[in-house]
XYZ file of C-alpha atoms in Angstrom:
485
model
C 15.168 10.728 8.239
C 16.713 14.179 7.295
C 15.198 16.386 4.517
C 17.593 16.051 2.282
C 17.510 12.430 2.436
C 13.637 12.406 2.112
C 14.545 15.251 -0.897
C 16.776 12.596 -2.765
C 14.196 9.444 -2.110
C 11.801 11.376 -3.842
C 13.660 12.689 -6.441
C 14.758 9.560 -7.856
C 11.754 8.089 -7.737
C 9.924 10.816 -9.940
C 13.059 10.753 -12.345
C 12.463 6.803 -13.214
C 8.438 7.934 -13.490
C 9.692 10.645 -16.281
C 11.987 8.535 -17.813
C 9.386 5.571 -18.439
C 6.819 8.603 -19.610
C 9.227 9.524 -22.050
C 9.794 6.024 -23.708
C 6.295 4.861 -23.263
C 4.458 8.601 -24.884
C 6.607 8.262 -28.567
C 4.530 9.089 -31.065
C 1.691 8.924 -28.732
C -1.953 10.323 -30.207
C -5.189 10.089 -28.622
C -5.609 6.559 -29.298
C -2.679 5.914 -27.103
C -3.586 8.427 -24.389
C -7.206 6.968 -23.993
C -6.873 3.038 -25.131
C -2.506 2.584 -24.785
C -3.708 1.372 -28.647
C -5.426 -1.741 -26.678
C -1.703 -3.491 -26.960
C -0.922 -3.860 -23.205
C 0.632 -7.338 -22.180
C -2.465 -8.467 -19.489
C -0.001 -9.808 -16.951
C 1.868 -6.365 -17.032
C -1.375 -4.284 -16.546
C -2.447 -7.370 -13.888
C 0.757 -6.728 -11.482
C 0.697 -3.120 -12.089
C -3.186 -2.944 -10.544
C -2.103 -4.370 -7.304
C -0.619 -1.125 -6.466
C -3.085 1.018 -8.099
C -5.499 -0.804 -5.883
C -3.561 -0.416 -2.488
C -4.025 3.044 -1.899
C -2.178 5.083 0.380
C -4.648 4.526 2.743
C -4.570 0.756 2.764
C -0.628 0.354 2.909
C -0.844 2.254 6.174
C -4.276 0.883 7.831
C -4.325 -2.546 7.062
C -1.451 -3.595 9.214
C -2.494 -1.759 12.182
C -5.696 -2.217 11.889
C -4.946 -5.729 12.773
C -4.356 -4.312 16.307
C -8.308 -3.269 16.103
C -9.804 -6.250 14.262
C -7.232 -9.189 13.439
C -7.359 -10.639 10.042
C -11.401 -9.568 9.512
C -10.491 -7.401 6.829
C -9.660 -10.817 5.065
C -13.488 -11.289 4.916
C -13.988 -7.917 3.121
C -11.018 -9.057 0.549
C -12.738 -12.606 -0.216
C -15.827 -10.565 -1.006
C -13.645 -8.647 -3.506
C -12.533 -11.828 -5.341
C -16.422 -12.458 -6.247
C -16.431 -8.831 -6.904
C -13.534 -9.167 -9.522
C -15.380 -12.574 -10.671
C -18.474 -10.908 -11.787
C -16.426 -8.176 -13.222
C -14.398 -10.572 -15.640
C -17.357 -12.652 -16.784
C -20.062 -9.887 -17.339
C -19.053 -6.346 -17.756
C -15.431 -7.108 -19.559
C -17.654 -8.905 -22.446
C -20.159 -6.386 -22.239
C -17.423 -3.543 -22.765
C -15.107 -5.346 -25.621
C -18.355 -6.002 -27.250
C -19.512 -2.372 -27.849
C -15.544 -1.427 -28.285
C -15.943 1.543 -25.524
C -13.304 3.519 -24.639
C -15.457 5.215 -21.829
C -17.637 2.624 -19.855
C -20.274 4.477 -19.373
C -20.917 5.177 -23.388
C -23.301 1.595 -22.043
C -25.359 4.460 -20.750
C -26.018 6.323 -24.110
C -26.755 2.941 -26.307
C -29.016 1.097 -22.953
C -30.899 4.254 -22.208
C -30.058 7.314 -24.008
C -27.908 10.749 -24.267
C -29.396 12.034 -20.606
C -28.358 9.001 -19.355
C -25.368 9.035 -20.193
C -24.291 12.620 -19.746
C -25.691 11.536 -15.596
C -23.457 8.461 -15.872
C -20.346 10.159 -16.960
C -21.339 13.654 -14.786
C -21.505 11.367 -11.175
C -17.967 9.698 -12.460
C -16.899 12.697 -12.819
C -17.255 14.326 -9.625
C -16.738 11.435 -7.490
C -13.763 11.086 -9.116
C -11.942 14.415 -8.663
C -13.379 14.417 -5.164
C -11.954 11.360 -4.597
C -8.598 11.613 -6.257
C -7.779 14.863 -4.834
C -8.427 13.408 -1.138
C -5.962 11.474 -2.058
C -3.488 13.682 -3.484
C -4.258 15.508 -0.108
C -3.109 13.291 2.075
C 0.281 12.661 -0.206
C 1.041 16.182 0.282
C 0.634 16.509 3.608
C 3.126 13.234 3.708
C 5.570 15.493 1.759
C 4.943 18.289 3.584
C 5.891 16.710 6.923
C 8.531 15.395 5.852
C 10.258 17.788 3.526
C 9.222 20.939 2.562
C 8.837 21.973 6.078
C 12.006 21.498 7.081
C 12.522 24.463 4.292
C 9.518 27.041 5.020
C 7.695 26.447 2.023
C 4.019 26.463 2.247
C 1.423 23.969 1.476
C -0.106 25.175 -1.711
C 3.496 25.222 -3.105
C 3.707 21.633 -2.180
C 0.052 20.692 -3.616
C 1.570 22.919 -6.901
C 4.824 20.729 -7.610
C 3.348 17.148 -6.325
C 0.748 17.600 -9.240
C 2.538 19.167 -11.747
C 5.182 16.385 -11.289
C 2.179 13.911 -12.357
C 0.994 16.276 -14.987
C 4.424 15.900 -16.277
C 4.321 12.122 -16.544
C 0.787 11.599 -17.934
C 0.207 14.370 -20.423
C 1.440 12.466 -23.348
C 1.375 8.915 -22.879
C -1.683 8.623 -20.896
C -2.919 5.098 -19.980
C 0.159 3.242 -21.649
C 2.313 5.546 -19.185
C 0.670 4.820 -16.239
C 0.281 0.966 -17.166
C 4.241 1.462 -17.022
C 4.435 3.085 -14.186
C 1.653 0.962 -11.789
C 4.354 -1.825 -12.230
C 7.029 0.264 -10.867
C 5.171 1.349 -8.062
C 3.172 -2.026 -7.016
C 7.034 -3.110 -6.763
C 7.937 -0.584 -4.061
C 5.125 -1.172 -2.304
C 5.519 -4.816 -2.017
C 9.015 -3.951 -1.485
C 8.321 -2.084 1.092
C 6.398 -5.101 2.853
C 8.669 -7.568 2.264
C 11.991 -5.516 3.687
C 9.782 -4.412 6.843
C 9.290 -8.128 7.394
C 12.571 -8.938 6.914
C 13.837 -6.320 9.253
C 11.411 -7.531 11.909
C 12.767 -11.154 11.509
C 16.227 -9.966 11.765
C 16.109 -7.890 14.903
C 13.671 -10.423 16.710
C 16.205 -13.797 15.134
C 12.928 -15.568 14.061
C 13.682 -18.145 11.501
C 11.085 -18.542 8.366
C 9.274 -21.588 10.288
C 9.466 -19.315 13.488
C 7.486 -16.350 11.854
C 5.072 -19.058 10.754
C 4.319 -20.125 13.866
C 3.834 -16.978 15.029
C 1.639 -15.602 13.164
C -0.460 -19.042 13.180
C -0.704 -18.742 17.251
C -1.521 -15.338 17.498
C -5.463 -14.279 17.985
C -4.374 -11.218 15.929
C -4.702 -13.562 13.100
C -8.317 -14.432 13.913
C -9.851 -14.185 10.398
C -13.745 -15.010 10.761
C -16.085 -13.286 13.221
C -19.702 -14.672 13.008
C -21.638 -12.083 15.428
C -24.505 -10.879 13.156
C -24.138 -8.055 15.335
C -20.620 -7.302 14.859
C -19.418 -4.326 12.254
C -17.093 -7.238 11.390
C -19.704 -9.789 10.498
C -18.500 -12.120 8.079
C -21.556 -12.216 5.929
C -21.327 -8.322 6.362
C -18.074 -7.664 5.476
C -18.312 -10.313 2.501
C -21.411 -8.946 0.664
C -19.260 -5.131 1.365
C -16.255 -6.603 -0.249
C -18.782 -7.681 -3.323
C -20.721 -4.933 -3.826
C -18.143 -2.334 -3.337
C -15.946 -4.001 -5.555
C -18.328 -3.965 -8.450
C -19.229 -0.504 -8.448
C -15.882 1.354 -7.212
C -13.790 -1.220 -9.509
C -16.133 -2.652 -12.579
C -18.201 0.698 -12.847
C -15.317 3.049 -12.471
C -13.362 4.939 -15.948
C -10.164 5.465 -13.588
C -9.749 0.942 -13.189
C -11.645 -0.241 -15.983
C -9.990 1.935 -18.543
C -6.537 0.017 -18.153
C -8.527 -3.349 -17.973
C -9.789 -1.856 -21.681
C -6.402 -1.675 -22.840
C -5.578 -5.162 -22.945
C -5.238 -6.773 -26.531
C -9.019 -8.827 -26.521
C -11.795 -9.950 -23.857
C -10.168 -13.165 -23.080
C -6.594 -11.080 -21.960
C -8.690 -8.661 -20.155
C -10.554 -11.996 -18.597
C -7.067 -13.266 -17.303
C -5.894 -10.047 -16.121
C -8.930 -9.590 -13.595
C -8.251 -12.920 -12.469
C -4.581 -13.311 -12.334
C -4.434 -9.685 -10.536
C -7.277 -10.309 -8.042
C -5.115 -13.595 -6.896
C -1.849 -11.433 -6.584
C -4.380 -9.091 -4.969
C -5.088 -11.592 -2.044
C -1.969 -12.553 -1.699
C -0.759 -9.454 -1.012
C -3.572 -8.653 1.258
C -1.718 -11.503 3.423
C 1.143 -10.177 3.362
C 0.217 -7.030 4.958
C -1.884 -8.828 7.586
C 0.981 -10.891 8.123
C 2.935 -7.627 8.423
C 0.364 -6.318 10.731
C 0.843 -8.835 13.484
C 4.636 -9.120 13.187
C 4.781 -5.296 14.215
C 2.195 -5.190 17.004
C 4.627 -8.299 18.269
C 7.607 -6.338 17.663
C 6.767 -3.564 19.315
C 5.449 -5.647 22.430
C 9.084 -7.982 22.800
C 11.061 -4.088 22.157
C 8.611 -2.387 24.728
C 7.821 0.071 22.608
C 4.061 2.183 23.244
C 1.829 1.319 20.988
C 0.283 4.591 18.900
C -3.062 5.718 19.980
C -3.771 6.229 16.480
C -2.944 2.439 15.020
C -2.321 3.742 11.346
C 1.072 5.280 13.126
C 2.457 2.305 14.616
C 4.049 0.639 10.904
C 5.094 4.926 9.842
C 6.571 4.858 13.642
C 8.529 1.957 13.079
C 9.734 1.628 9.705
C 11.276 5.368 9.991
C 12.453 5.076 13.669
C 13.510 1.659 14.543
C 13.944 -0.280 11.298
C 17.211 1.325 9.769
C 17.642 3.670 6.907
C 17.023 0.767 4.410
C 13.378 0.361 5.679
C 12.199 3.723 6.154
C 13.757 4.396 2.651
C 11.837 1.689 1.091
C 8.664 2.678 3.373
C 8.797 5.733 1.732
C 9.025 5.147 -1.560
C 6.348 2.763 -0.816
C 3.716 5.221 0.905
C 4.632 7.741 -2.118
C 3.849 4.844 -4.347
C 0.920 4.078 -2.731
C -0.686 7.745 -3.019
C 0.473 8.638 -6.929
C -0.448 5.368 -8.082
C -4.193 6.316 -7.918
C -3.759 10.240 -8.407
C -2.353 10.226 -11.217
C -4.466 7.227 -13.195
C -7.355 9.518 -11.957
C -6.428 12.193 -13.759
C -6.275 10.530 -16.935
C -9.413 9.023 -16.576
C -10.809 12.220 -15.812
C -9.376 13.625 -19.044
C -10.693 10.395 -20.897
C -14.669 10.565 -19.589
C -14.188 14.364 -20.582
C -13.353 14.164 -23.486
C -15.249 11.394 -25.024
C -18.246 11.501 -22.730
C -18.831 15.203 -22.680
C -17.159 16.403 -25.367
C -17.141 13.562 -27.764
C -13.859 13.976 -28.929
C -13.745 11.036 -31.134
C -16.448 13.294 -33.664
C -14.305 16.348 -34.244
C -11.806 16.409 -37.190
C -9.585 19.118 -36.005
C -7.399 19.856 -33.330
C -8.119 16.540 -31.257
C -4.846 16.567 -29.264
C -4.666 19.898 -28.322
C -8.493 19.581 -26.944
C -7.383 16.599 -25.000
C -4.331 18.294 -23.626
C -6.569 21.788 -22.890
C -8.970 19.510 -20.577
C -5.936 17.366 -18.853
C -4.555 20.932 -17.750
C -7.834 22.039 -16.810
C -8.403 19.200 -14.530
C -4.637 19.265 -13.234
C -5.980 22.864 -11.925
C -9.213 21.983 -10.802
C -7.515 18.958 -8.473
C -5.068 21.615 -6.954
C -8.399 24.321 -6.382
C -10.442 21.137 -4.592
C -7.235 20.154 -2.672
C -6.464 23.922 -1.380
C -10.327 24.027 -0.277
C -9.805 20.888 1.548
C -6.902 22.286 3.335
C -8.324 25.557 4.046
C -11.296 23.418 6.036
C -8.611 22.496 8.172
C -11.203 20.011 10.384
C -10.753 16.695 9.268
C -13.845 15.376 10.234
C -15.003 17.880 7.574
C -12.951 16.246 4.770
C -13.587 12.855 5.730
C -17.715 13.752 5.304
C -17.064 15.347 2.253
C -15.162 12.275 0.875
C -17.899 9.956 2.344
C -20.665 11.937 0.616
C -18.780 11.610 -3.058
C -18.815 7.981 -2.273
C -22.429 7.840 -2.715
C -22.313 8.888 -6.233
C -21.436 5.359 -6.950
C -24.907 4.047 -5.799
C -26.722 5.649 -8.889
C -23.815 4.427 -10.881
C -24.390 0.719 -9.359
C -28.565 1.073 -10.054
C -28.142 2.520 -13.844
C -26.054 -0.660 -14.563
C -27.450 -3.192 -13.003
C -31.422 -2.070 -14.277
C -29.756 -1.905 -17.348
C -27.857 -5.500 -17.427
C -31.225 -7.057 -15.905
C -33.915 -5.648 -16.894
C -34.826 -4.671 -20.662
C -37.327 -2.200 -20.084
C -36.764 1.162 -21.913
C -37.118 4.086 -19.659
C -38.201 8.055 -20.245
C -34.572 9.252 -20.600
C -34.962 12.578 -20.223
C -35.996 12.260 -16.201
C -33.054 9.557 -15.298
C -30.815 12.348 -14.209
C -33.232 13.609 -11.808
C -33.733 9.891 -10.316
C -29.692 10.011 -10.412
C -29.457 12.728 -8.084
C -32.829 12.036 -5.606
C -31.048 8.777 -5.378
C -27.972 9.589 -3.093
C -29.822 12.819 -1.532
C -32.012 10.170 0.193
C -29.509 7.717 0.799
C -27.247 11.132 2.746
C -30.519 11.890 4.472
C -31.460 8.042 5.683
C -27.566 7.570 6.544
C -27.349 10.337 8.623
C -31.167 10.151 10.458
C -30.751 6.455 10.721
C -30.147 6.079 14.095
C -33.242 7.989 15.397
C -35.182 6.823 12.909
C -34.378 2.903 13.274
C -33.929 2.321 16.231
C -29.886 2.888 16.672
C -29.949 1.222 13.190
C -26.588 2.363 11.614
C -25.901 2.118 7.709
C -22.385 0.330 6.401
C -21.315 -0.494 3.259
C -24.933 -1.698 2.603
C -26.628 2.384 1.982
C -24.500 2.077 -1.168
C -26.991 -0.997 -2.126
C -29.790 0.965 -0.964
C -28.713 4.077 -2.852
C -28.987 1.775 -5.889
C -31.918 0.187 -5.292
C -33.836 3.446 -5.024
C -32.044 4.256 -8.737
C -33.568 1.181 -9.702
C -37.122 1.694 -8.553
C -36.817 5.291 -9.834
C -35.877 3.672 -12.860
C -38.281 1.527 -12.897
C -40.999 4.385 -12.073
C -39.710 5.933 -15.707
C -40.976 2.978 -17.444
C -42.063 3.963 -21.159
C -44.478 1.803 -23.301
C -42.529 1.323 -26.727
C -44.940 3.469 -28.233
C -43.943 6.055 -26.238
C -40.249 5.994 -27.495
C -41.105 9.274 -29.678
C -44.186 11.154 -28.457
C -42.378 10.777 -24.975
C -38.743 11.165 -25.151
């Protein structure tokens, strides 16, 4: 695709994301920018997670991945649904009960102000870790396949991609970006649908044909019962659980637009309703996935080495200018759907958590704007030092290590759901960050010091269990609330 092309794709598709901004931020306050006034329509903010939740990483990897491991990743995705199950039924009536805007406020009223300020603090820098990753990798997308083409250098790129969000977000906040996750869960399926549809075309498969093929092919092997497998089912199911609970049900950046449904009972149906369009599209792609490694095969073209190239190879190079249009708007979609809900959830825990907004009479919105610029700028500093690593093994371990801040996240929650047992407050943030220090040290010694043992998804269940029993170590006598804490 030429530059200019790519110039115009992207243009258009950041004029639509201003144009809903400006009819979704009138007369937006606070209230708006942190709650969207709790008036969103559930099956809006339902369809519009689907694409929030299918990162840019995910719209590429899942279909070739299929190459690597067939339709296993469907175990991982059941495991969300119970995930998303135990989300709906016990922290959604647990956060419309105490009326939170920030999740973690839990924290203050289960345990106390220490607690809390640990909470929010781990959120916090997972978070803008995380996000900027992300952001990283959209850049480089853009990069490659425009600015380039023109000279301009990377920080210049990083510069424009997030002031273009900035732009978008700074007034309407959450009721924006409920807006805009339904525009960009559209390209995405889109994207998906007019790939397959392109494949069909080319190869002259009829709907009943591409049925039957994806029904004979072992790519679509979905269970694999070897306990010793990485793709275990009972593995991979007890990941998709797990993971889903504390990166989805613990997290400000999703559960703030779950908040800003009208009551508990919308919010209920939302989880459900979008964790069944969730699956569903999960198919799709895995569907996708084996219609391109057959594709490629019947057209003799090489197969990547790097499987997360095969569907960018062939949706820009041998699908037409309709597909790699659509493809993308859909990766772009994919990447800013995340980045930029991240950023107001950043702004949200920041203000209320840290700086308890909600208590000062004065100058409110311009507080809230002062901290959405500040972490705007903070996003571009972490994503120049990732690019100045230039090693992206380095990256990678740096993303992997902010992934165990959700472990003390996980623990804090689930002592506090479970057990009723006060704790001395003022040494939980100190159990908070021993937690994941020993969970980095046992992940990375494992081997050698298990016997080849190697940690998965399940050091994120030890890093909360040794929250827990540090929690449980705090344990304070009643009539120790004052004397003690």
């Amino acid at each position: 695709m030429s530059p200019i092309l790519v110039f115009g794709v992207i243009a258009g598709y950041f004029l639509l994301l201003l144009a809903i901004s400006h009819f979704t931020s009138k007369q937006a306050d606070n209230n708006t920018f942190f709650t969207a006034n709790r008036q969103s329509p559930w099956f809006l903010v339902a369809y519009g997670m689907v694409g929030a939740t299918l990162s840019g990483v995910t719209f590429i990897s899942v279909p070739g991945e299929v190459g690597n491991s067939n339709w296993t990743y469907l175990q991982f995705v059941m495991g969300n649904m119970v995930g998303y199950a135990v989300i709906a039924l016990v922290l959604i009536p647990l956060f419309y009960k105490l009326k939170l805007i920030s999740i973690y406020e839990y924290l203050k009223d289960r345990f106390g102000q220490n607690s809390y300020y640990a909470g929010a603090s781990f959120f916090l820098i997972s978070q803008t870790v995380g996000a900027s990753f992300r952001l990283f990798l959209a850049a480089l997308v853009l990069q490659i396949a425009f600015f380039d083409a023109f000279g301009i250098p990377f920080w210049v790129t990083v510069m424009i991609t997030i002031a273009l969000i900035w732009l978008y977000t700074f007034r309407g906040g959450i009721k924006t970006i409920v807006w805009t996750d339904t525009l960009q869960t559209s390209f995405l399926l889109l994207a998906v649908v007019i790939s397959i549809w392109m494949i069909t075309d080319h190869m002259e498969l009829s709907m009943a044909d591409v049925f039957a093929t994806i029904g004979k092919s072992e790519k679509s092997t979905i269970f694999d019962w070897d306990w010793r497998s990485n793709n275990a089912f009972y593995k991979s199911f007890l990941a998709g659980i797990f993971i889903t609970i504390a990166m989805n049900g613990l997290d400000q950046n999703v559960m703030q637009k779950n908040l800003t449904c009208k009551s508990k009972g919308e919010a209920q149906k939302n989880i459900f309703w979008f964790s069944i369009v969730f699956f569903f599209s999960t198919v799709l792609f895995l569907a996708l996935g084996v219609l391109l490694y057959k594709y490629a095969m019947d057209q003799g073209i090489a197969i990547p080495e790097r499987t997360d190239d095969l569907y960018p190879l062939l949706a820009l190079n041998h699908f037409g200018i309709l597909a790699g249009v659509v493809f993308l708007l859909g990766i772009t979609a994919a990447a800013f759907s995340s980045a930029d809900s991240a950023l107001t959830a950043l702004t949200t825990s920041f203000c209320v958590d840290i700086l308890d907004i909600q208590k000062k009479e004065k100058n409110q919105k311009k507080t809230r704007l002062l901290v959405h610029i500040g972490f705007t700028i903070l996003m571009f500093l972490v994503i120049i030092v990732f690019n100045s690593l230039n090693d992206s093994s380095v990256v990678s371990a740096v993303f992997k290590v902010a992934g165990f801040t959700y472990g003390p996240l996980l623990g804090l929650f689930a002592y506090g759901l479970l057990c009723k047992n006060p704790v001395r407050d003022k040494w939980v943030p100190v159990v908070c960050i021993l937690s994941p220090v020993i969970s980095v040290i046992l992940d990375f010694n494992s081997e050698a010091w298990l016997n080849g043992y190697q940690f998965g998804f399940e050091i994120l269940l030890v890093n909360a269990a040794i929250t827990m029993l540090g929690l449980f170590a705090l344990y304070r006598p009643k009539t120790d609330e004052v004397s003690i804490d």
